mmCIF file of C-alpha atoms in Angstrom:
data_model
loop_
_atom_site.group_PDB
_atom_site.id
_atom_site.type_symbol
_atom_site.label_atom_id
_atom_site.label_comp_id
_atom_site.label_asym_id
_atom_site.label_seq_id
_atom_site.Cartn_x
_atom_site.Cartn_y
_atom_site.Cartn_z
ATOM 1 C CA MET N 1160 142.242 -62.112 13.518
ATOM 2 C CA GLU N 1161 139.675 -63.584 11.544
ATOM 3 C CA PRO N 1162 139.637 -65.726 8.563
ATOM 4 C CA ALA N 1163 139.721 -63.719 5.454
ATOM 5 C CA ASP N 1164 138.378 -64.057 1.866
ATOM 6 C CA LEU N 1165 141.932 -63.292 0.569
ATOM 7 C CA ILE N 1166 145.024 -61.769 1.357
ATOM 8 C CA ILE N 1167 147.037 -59.082 -0.829
ATOM 9 C CA ILE N 1168 150.549 -58.539 -0.620
ATOM 10 C CA ALA N 1169 152.090 -55.722 -2.290
ATOM 11 C CA GLY N 1170 155.662 -55.468 -2.221
ATOM 12 C CA GLY N 1171 159.142 -57.484 -3.323
ATOM 13 C CA ASN N 1172 160.697 -60.909 -2.203
ATOM 14 C CA GLY N 1173 161.418 -59.351 1.303
ATOM 15 C CA THR N 1174 157.737 -57.874 2.165
ATOM 16 C CA LEU N 1175 155.998 -61.372 0.544
ATOM 17 C CA GLN N 1176 158.760 -63.663 2.705
ATOM 18 C CA GLU N 1177 157.852 -61.614 6.194
ATOM 19 C CA VAL N 1178 154.050 -61.850 5.230
ATOM 20 C CA ILE N 1179 154.317 -65.809 4.569
ATOM 21 C CA THR N 1180 156.674 -66.316 7.610
ATOM 22 C CA GLY N 1181 154.191 -64.508 9.809
ATOM 23 C CA LEU N 1182 151.095 -66.458 8.186
ATOM 24 C CA LEU N 1183 153.104 -69.780 8.933
ATOM 25 C CA ARG N 1184 154.271 -69.391 12.387
ATOM 26 C CA ARG N 1185 150.508 -68.957 13.549
ATOM 27 C CA THR N 1186 149.161 -71.751 15.779
ATOM 28 C CA ASP N 1187 146.137 -71.551 13.357
ATOM 29 C CA GLU N 1188 148.190 -71.632 10.120
ATOM 30 C CA ASP N 1189 146.646 -74.622 8.615
ATOM 31 C CA VAL N 1190 143.223 -72.223 8.422
ATOM 32 C CA PHE N 1191 145.276 -69.161 6.701
ATOM 33 C CA SER N 1192 147.359 -71.417 4.370
ATOM 34 C CA LYS N 1193 144.243 -72.107 2.463
ATOM 35 C CA ILE N 1194 143.284 -68.478 1.893
ATOM 36 C CA PRO N 1195 144.302 -67.475 -1.668
ATOM 37 C CA ILE N 1196 147.051 -64.763 -1.704
ATOM 38 C CA GLY N 1197 147.166 -62.020 -4.337
ATOM 39 C CA PHE N 1198 150.760 -60.718 -4.953
ATOM 40 C CA ILE N 1199 151.127 -57.141 -6.547
ATOM 41 C CA PRO N 1200 154.886 -56.712 -7.532
ATOM 42 C CA LEU N 1201 156.025 -53.440 -5.968
ATOM 43 C CA GLY N 1202 159.593 -54.054 -4.931
ATOM 44 C CA THR N 1203 163.025 -54.444 -6.527
ATOM 45 C CA THR N 1204 162.959 -57.766 -6.552
ATOM 46 C CA ASN N 1205 159.862 -59.462 -7.479
ATOM 47 C CA THR N 1206 160.765 -63.181 -8.556
ATOM 48 C CA LEU N 1207 157.541 -64.781 -8.217
ATOM 49 C CA SER N 1208 155.888 -62.543 -10.526
ATOM 50 C CA HIS N 1209 157.653 -64.250 -13.401
ATOM 51 C CA THR N 1210 155.562 -67.579 -12.361
ATOM 52 C CA LEU N 1211 152.268 -65.771 -11.833
ATOM 53 C CA PHE N 1212 152.109 -63.145 -14.631
ATOM 54 C CA PRO N 1213 153.339 -62.470 -18.193
ATOM 55 C CA PRO N 1214 156.660 -60.838 -18.711
ATOM 56 C CA CYS N 1215 155.898 -56.906 -18.836
ATOM 57 C CA ASP N 1216 159.001 -54.400 -18.723
ATOM 58 C CA ASN N 1217 156.188 -51.679 -17.787
ATOM 59 C CA LYS N 1218 156.161 -51.608 -14.193
ATOM 60 C CA VAL N 1219 152.836 -49.684 -14.164
ATOM 61 C CA LYS N 1220 150.943 -52.339 -16.517
ATOM 62 C CA LEU N 1221 152.182 -55.067 -14.299
ATOM 63 C CA ILE N 1222 150.884 -53.968 -11.525
ATOM 64 C CA SER N 1223 147.395 -52.896 -12.736
ATOM 65 C CA ASP N 1224 147.209 -56.441 -14.866
ATOM 66 C CA SER N 1225 148.429 -58.237 -11.597
ATOM 67 C CA THR N 1226 145.392 -56.495 -9.642
ATOM 68 C CA LEU N 1227 143.065 -57.489 -12.265
ATOM 69 C CA ASP N 1228 144.165 -61.033 -12.171
ATOM 70 C CA ILE N 1229 143.248 -61.267 -8.513
ATOM 71 C CA LEU N 1230 139.803 -60.135 -9.315
ATOM 72 C CA ARG N 1231 139.375 -62.862 -11.891
ATOM 73 C CA GLY N 1232 140.099 -65.386 -9.148
ATOM 74 C CA GLU N 1233 142.351 -67.979 -11.083
ATOM 75 C CA THR N 1234 144.882 -69.513 -8.542
ATOM 76 C CA ILE N 1235 147.618 -72.182 -8.600
ATOM 77 C CA THR N 1236 149.245 -73.818 -5.606
ATOM 78 C CA LEU N 1237 152.907 -73.203 -4.682
ATOM 79 C CA ASP N 1238 155.441 -75.046 -2.468
ATOM 80 C CA VAL N 1239 156.877 -73.541 0.417
ATOM 81 C CA MET N 1240 160.296 -74.195 2.066
ATOM 82 C CA GLN N 1241 160.674 -74.037 5.729
ATOM 83 C CA ILE N 1242 164.265 -73.408 7.025
ATOM 84 C CA LYS N 1243 164.938 -73.671 10.703
ATOM 85 C CA GLY N 1244 167.797 -73.055 12.886
ATOM 86 C CA GLU N 1245 168.821 -74.792 16.110
ATOM 87 C CA THR N 1246 167.276 -72.082 18.048
ATOM 88 C CA GLU N 1247 165.530 -69.771 16.049
ATOM 89 C CA GLN N 1248 161.907 -69.628 14.885
ATOM 90 C CA PRO N 1249 161.742 -71.125 11.433
ATOM 91 C CA VAL N 1250 161.861 -68.681 8.412
ATOM 92 C CA PHE N 1251 159.530 -69.783 5.077
ATOM 93 C CA SER N 1252 160.902 -69.129 1.661
ATOM 94 C CA LEU N 1253 158.960 -69.244 -1.672
ATOM 95 C CA THR N 1254 162.281 -69.294 -3.879
ATOM 96 C CA ASP N 1255 165.410 -70.128 -2.731
ATOM 97 C CA LEU N 1256 168.300 -70.295 0.054
ATOM 98 C CA ARG N 1257 171.832 -69.181 -1.330
ATOM 99 C CA TRP N 1258 175.276 -69.430 0.707
ATOM 100 C CA GLY N 1259 178.391 -68.714 -1.271
ATOM 101 C CA SER N 1260 180.453 -66.503 -3.598
ATOM 102 C CA TYR N 1261 177.799 -65.644 -5.905
ATOM 103 C CA ARG N 1262 175.463 -64.518 -3.310
ATOM 104 C CA ASP N 1263 178.175 -62.304 -1.695
ATOM 105 C CA ALA N 1264 179.171 -60.664 -5.007
ATOM 106 C CA ALA N 1265 175.633 -60.132 -5.839
ATOM 107 C CA THR N 1266 175.279 -58.287 -2.310
ATOM 108 C CA LYS N 1267 178.036 -55.658 -3.294
ATOM 109 C CA ILE N 1268 176.372 -54.599 -6.975
ATOM 110 C CA SER N 1269 174.665 -51.456 -5.133
ATOM 111 C CA LYS N 1270 178.222 -50.333 -4.290
ATOM 112 C CA TYR N 1271 179.440 -49.978 -7.839
ATOM 113 C CA TRP N 1272 176.291 -48.005 -8.638
ATOM 114 C CA TYR N 1273 178.566 -45.104 -10.418
ATOM 115 C CA LEU N 1274 179.334 -47.803 -13.356
ATOM 116 C CA GLY N 1275 175.946 -47.813 -14.386
ATOM 117 C CA PRO N 1276 175.099 -51.005 -16.577
ATOM 118 C CA LEU N 1277 178.874 -52.788 -15.776
ATOM 119 C CA LYS N 1278 178.144 -52.504 -11.901
ATOM 120 C CA THR N 1279 176.991 -56.033 -12.085
ATOM 121 C CA LYS N 1280 180.307 -57.340 -13.762
ATOM 122 C CA ALA N 1281 182.376 -55.121 -11.476
ATOM 123 C CA ALA N 1282 181.139 -56.515 -8.614
ATOM 124 C CA HIS N 1283 181.971 -60.134 -9.389
ATOM 125 C CA LEU N 1284 185.194 -59.362 -10.868
ATOM 126 C CA PHE N 1285 186.290 -57.123 -8.090
ATOM 127 C CA SER N 1286 185.546 -59.937 -5.704
ATOM 128 C CA THR N 1287 187.807 -62.714 -7.002
ATOM 129 C CA LEU N 1288 190.591 -60.027 -6.830
ATOM 130 C CA LYS N 1289 190.618 -60.726 -2.955
ATOM 131 C CA GLU N 1290 191.079 -64.455 -2.737
ATOM 132 C CA TRP N 1291 190.626 -67.212 -5.603
ATOM 133 C CA PRO N 1292 189.647 -69.903 -5.680
ATOM 134 C CA GLN N 1293 186.659 -68.720 -2.965
ATOM 135 C CA VAL N 1294 186.200 -72.236 -1.400
ATOM 136 C CA HIS N 1295 183.218 -72.883 0.904
ATOM 137 C CA HIS N 1296 183.000 -75.939 2.687
ATOM 138 C CA GLY N 1297 179.956 -77.747 4.342
ATOM 139 C CA SER N 1298 178.305 -81.068 5.196
ATOM 140 C CA LEU N 1299 174.839 -82.092 3.951
ATOM 141 C CA THR N 1300 172.509 -85.120 4.751
ATOM 142 C CA TYR N 1301 168.943 -85.372 3.004
ATOM 143 C CA LEU N 1302 165.957 -87.434 2.221
ATOM 144 C CA GLY N 1303 165.083 -88.197 -1.563
ATOM 145 C CA PRO N 1304 161.981 -86.758 -3.228
ATOM 146 C CA THR N 1305 158.330 -87.833 -1.941
ATOM 147 C CA VAL N 1306 155.312 -89.110 -3.790
ATOM 148 C CA ARG N 1307 153.185 -86.331 -4.609
ATOM 149 C CA PRO N 1308 149.576 -87.038 -3.479
ATOM 150 C CA LEU N 1309 146.520 -86.528 -5.580
ATOM 151 C CA ASP N 1310 145.240 -82.934 -5.998
ATOM 152 C CA GLU N 1311 142.635 -81.874 -3.289
ATOM 153 C CA THR N 1312 140.625 -80.621 -6.285
ATOM 154 C CA ILE N 1313 139.863 -83.832 -7.589
ATOM 155 C CA ASP N 1314 136.153 -84.776 -7.246
ATOM 156 C CA LYS N 1315 135.651 -87.150 -4.534
ATOM 157 C CA PRO N 1316 133.069 -90.067 -4.929
ATOM 158 C CA PRO N 1317 129.444 -89.238 -3.556
ATOM 159 C CA ARG N 1318 128.467 -90.224 0.321
ATOM 160 C CA PRO N 1319 126.864 -93.456 0.594
ATOM 161 C CA PRO N 1320 123.290 -93.323 2.211
ATOM 162 C CA LEU N 1321 122.873 -93.119 5.621
ATOM 163 C CA HIS N 1322 121.558 -96.887 5.932
ATOM 164 C CA THR N 1323 124.420 -97.882 4.243
ATOM 165 C CA ARG N 1324 127.082 -95.954 6.520
ATOM 166 C CA ILE N 1325 125.193 -97.641 9.617
ATOM 167 C CA LEU N 1326 125.798 -101.018 8.349
ATOM 168 C CA GLN N 1327 129.462 -100.510 7.670
ATOM 169 C CA ARG N 1328 129.761 -99.167 11.079
ATOM 170 C CA LEU N 1329 128.118 -101.984 12.565
ATOM 171 C CA TYR N 1330 130.309 -104.549 10.637
ATOM 172 C CA GLN N 1331 133.458 -102.801 11.855
ATOM 173 C CA TYR N 1332 132.291 -103.026 15.147
ATOM 174 C CA TRP N 1333 131.612 -106.573 15.330
ATOM 175 C CA ALA N 1334 133.852 -107.934 12.629
ATOM 176 C CA PRO N 1335 137.279 -109.650 14.101
ATOM 177 C CA VAL N 1336 140.326 -107.458 14.069
ATOM 178 C CA LYS N 1337 142.663 -108.644 11.548
ATOM 179 C CA LYS N 1338 146.417 -108.092 12.326
ATOM 180 C CA GLU N 1339 148.511 -107.552 9.775
ATOM 181 C CA ASN N 1340 152.275 -107.177 9.431
ATOM 182 C CA VAL N 1341 153.180 -104.032 7.558
ATOM 183 C CA GLU N 1342 156.795 -103.377 6.626
ATOM 184 C CA VAL N 1343 157.301 -99.571 6.093
ATOM 185 C CA ASP N 1344 160.462 -99.023 4.080
ATOM 186 C CA VAL N 1345 162.320 -96.252 5.693
ATOM 187 C CA GLU N 1346 164.495 -94.472 3.202
ATOM 188 C CA PRO N 1347 167.973 -93.800 5.061
ATOM 189 C CA TRP N 1348 169.235 -90.073 5.010
ATOM 190 C CA GLN N 1349 172.049 -89.656 2.517
ATOM 191 C CA GLU N 1350 175.349 -88.058 3.667
ATOM 192 C CA MET N 1351 178.012 -86.161 2.163
ATOM 193 C CA THR N 1352 180.860 -83.357 2.658
ATOM 194 C CA PHE N 1353 181.540 -80.729 -0.023
ATOM 195 C CA SER N 1354 183.617 -77.940 -1.081
ATOM 196 C CA GLY N 1355 182.481 -75.291 -3.760
ATOM 197 C CA LEU N 1356 181.946 -71.720 -4.935
ATOM 198 C CA GLU N 1357 178.375 -71.676 -3.765
ATOM 199 C CA PHE N 1358 175.560 -73.807 -2.062
ATOM 200 C CA SER N 1359 171.854 -73.643 -2.574
ATOM 201 C CA ILE N 1360 168.496 -75.219 -2.048
ATOM 202 C CA THR N 1361 165.778 -74.086 -4.576
ATOM 203 C CA THR N 1362 161.891 -74.513 -4.906
ATOM 204 C CA LYS N 1363 160.007 -75.637 -8.011
ATOM 205 C CA ASN N 1364 158.161 -72.345 -7.885
ATOM 206 C CA SER N 1365 160.183 -70.821 -10.874
ATOM 207 C CA HIS N 1366 159.012 -73.441 -13.227
ATOM 208 C CA PRO N 1367 156.188 -75.403 -11.776
ATOM 209 C CA ASP N 1368 155.055 -78.469 -13.173
ATOM 210 C CA LEU N 1369 151.568 -79.027 -11.945
ATOM 211 C CA MET N 1370 151.303 -82.489 -13.205
ATOM 212 C CA ARG N 1371 154.394 -83.864 -11.484
ATOM 213 C CA THR N 1372 154.467 -86.888 -9.598
ATOM 214 C CA GLU N 1373 157.121 -86.386 -7.072
ATOM 215 C CA ASP N 1374 157.855 -83.362 -4.782
ATOM 216 C CA SER N 1375 161.227 -82.335 -4.000
ATOM 217 C CA LEU N 1376 163.599 -79.224 -3.687
ATOM 218 C CA THR N 1377 166.531 -78.941 -5.630
ATOM 219 C CA ILE N 1378 169.963 -78.906 -3.972
ATOM 220 C CA CYS N 1379 173.102 -77.383 -6.237
ATOM 221 C CA ILE N 1380 176.673 -77.611 -5.116
ATOM 222 C CA GLU N 1381 178.927 -75.226 -7.833
ATOM 223 C CA PRO N 1382 182.395 -76.589 -8.287
ATOM 224 C CA ASN N 1383 185.197 -74.013 -7.282
ATOM 225 C CA THR N 1384 187.182 -74.608 -10.574
ATOM 226 C CA ILE N 1385 185.841 -72.188 -12.333
ATOM 227 C CA SER N 1386 188.138 -69.128 -14.063
ATOM 228 C CA LYS N 1387 187.540 -65.626 -12.796
ATOM 229 C CA LEU N 1388 186.064 -64.655 -16.105
ATOM 230 C CA ASP N 1389 183.922 -67.200 -16.080
ATOM 231 C CA PHE N 1390 182.744 -66.725 -12.672
ATOM 232 C CA THR N 1391 182.321 -62.708 -13.648
ATOM 233 C CA SER N 1392 179.909 -64.000 -16.588
ATOM 234 C CA LEU N 1393 178.294 -66.501 -14.962
ATOM 235 C CA GLY N 1394 177.552 -64.297 -11.613
ATOM 236 C CA SER N 1395 176.359 -61.664 -13.920
ATOM 237 C CA ALA N 1396 173.896 -64.202 -15.663
ATOM 238 C CA LYS N 1397 172.520 -65.530 -12.183
ATOM 239 C CA VAL N 1398 171.440 -61.793 -11.043
ATOM 240 C CA LYS N 1399 168.746 -62.084 -13.626
ATOM 241 C CA ASP N 1400 168.328 -65.862 -13.421
ATOM 242 C CA PRO N 1401 169.287 -67.622 -10.091
ATOM 243 C CA SER N 1402 168.529 -71.250 -11.879
ATOM 244 C CA VAL N 1403 171.387 -70.704 -14.176
ATOM 245 C CA PHE N 1404 174.083 -73.505 -12.922
ATOM 246 C CA PRO N 1405 177.583 -74.528 -14.989
ATOM 247 C CA GLN N 1406 177.382 -78.061 -16.394
ATOM 248 C CA ASP N 1407 179.769 -79.810 -14.012
ATOM 249 C CA ALA N 1408 177.410 -78.419 -10.875
ATOM 250 C CA ILE N 1409 176.227 -81.384 -8.691
ATOM 251 C CA CYS N 1410 172.258 -80.993 -8.393
ATOM 252 C CA LEU N 1411 170.148 -83.375 -6.047
ATOM 253 C CA GLN N 1412 166.618 -83.853 -5.477
ATOM 254 C CA ALA N 1413 165.572 -84.026 -1.852
ATOM 255 C CA SER N 1414 162.207 -83.428 0.252
ATOM 256 C CA GLN N 1415 164.200 -82.237 3.445
ATOM 257 C CA CYS N 1416 167.984 -81.936 4.336
ATOM 258 C CA ARG N 1417 170.132 -80.800 7.101
ATOM 259 C CA PHE N 1418 172.774 -78.434 6.143
ATOM 260 C CA GLN N 1419 175.885 -77.648 8.319
ATOM 261 C CA VAL N 1420 178.409 -74.848 8.257
ATOM 262 C CA PRO N 1421 181.639 -74.132 9.369
ATOM 263 C CA GLU N 1422 181.609 -72.671 12.985
ATOM 264 C CA GLU N 1423 184.372 -70.142 12.259
ATOM 265 C CA ASN N 1424 183.323 -67.181 9.886
ATOM 266 C CA PRO N 1425 180.234 -69.077 8.229
ATOM 267 C CA GLY N 1426 179.237 -65.722 6.516
ATOM 268 C CA PHE N 1427 175.618 -64.955 5.448
ATOM 269 C CA PHE N 1428 172.543 -66.919 3.710
ATOM 270 C CA SER N 1429 170.151 -65.216 1.149
ATOM 271 C CA ILE N 1430 166.846 -66.601 1.575
ATOM 272 C CA ASP N 1431 164.422 -64.913 -0.808
ATOM 273 C CA SER N 1432 166.856 -62.168 -1.654
ATOM 274 C CA GLU N 1433 167.030 -61.323 2.277
ATOM 275 C CA GLU N 1434 170.195 -61.619 4.313
ATOM 276 C CA TYR N 1435 170.651 -63.870 7.234
ATOM 277 C CA GLU N 1436 173.223 -65.331 9.327
ATOM 278 C CA ALA N 1437 174.628 -68.498 8.280
ATOM 279 C CA MET N 1438 174.028 -71.433 10.567
ATOM 280 C CA PRO N 1439 173.262 -75.147 10.697
ATOM 281 C CA VAL N 1440 169.695 -75.415 9.503
ATOM 282 C CA ASP N 1441 166.850 -78.201 8.721
ATOM 283 C CA VAL N 1442 165.130 -77.602 5.551
ATOM 284 C CA LEU N 1443 161.529 -79.059 5.057
ATOM 285 C CA LEU N 1444 159.619 -78.973 1.604
ATOM 286 C CA LEU N 1445 156.088 -78.204 2.065
ATOM 287 C CA PRO N 1446 154.446 -79.038 -0.949
ATOM 288 C CA ARG N 1447 151.373 -77.148 -2.342
ATOM 289 C CA LYS N 1448 151.193 -75.211 0.510
ATOM 290 C CA LEU N 1449 149.871 -71.900 -0.436
ATOM 291 C CA HIS N 1450 147.299 -70.661 -3.137
ATOM 292 C CA PHE N 1451 148.445 -67.732 -5.160
ATOM 293 C CA PHE N 1452 146.106 -65.580 -7.791
ATOM 294 C CA CYS N 1453 147.817 -65.915 -11.192
ATOM 295 C CA ASN N 1454 147.177 -65.058 -14.954
ATOM 296 C CA SER N 1455 144.670 -67.333 -16.388
ATOM 297 C CA THR N 1456 146.858 -67.845 -19.883
ATOM 298 C CA ILE N 1457 150.080 -68.687 -17.604
ATOM 299 C CA LYS N 1458 147.963 -71.537 -15.816
ATOM 300 C CA GLN N 1459 146.962 -72.794 -19.117
ATOM 301 C CA GLU N 1460 150.340 -72.732 -20.472
ATOM 302 C CA LEU N 1461 151.559 -74.438 -17.321
ATOM 303 C CA LEU N 1462 149.163 -77.126 -17.709
ATOM 304 C CA GLN N 1463 149.795 -77.574 -21.346
ATOM 305 C CA GLY N 1464 153.530 -77.711 -20.755
ATOM 306 C CA SER N 1465 153.273 -80.049 -17.935
ATOM 307 C CA LEU N 1466 151.021 -82.578 -19.949
ATOM 308 C CA GLN N 1467 153.185 -82.111 -22.983
ATOM 309 C CA GLY N 1468 156.421 -83.285 -20.710
ATOM 310 C CA LYS N 1469 154.286 -86.256 -19.276
ATOM 311 C CA ALA N 1470 153.262 -87.359 -22.809
ATOM 312 C CA ASN N 1471 156.834 -87.270 -23.695
ATOM 313 C CA SER N 1472 158.520 -89.325 -20.863
ATOM 314 C CA GLU N 1473 155.565 -91.986 -21.674
ATOM 315 C CA LYS N 1474 156.909 -91.901 -25.250
ATOM 316 C CA LYS N 1475 160.570 -92.695 -24.021
ATOM 317 C CA VAL N 1476 159.214 -95.670 -21.827
ATOM 318 C CA LEU N 1477 157.299 -97.136 -24.539
#
């Protein structure tokens, strides 16, 4: 497969994840990860379209507008989450990994199709009748955020003239070697066990900050103290926006983690809305791994919002 000028993916979350996983499993993935990707939202679930394109209820218009944005050539870089089990090849995600009660209830929504607009609430309400609270136990070790390197698009200083480079090489060859004892601070892994209704690991791609100084994933553990009524209400909201969390949820920022599930009846994960058998996994953030075509107005809004947020944080420090 020869390197291409661009890659276009037409589909939903599942199609997008399969193509990304196939590309990043290749031995020459470092070449293909630099090729810009165009996404045309045709699937049932198109989470990434909310990041790349303006909101639009008309699917035909959204498809045509996304195609035009590919032709215009504006891109942004997005993070990728690498998820690897003990024996399986890694799966690559652009949005999230979810494990728990909200995920399980959401998979049964289509079963209640005959209830029309009430099917989402019905799926969550009926799931509380079997067992309550639905407690999920697990353990977690993780490392904190990493410092975000400078953007590759920043202009590099001009290369020195040839005679200057030759003199520098001669100096480096003849100059005595200086031995320096450099102490490297290794951040310790944090460990914890937990029990809750749901566990999730989410990238920042749903609300990207193009000017942030740290790279991280958001790990969220949701409490099992919520009432059945609140579970039904919150679960319905999560179907539209999975990043909605209760106020007493535990949220952590991590660059990588190891997640352990029970050996008996671990259930299933949802990775970018696709179902996988739950197992112990290592999760690693690959920051700014892929380039996606996007709407130019959306990119300007992201840049302005990032700059405004940075200015506000500097004011608070002062």
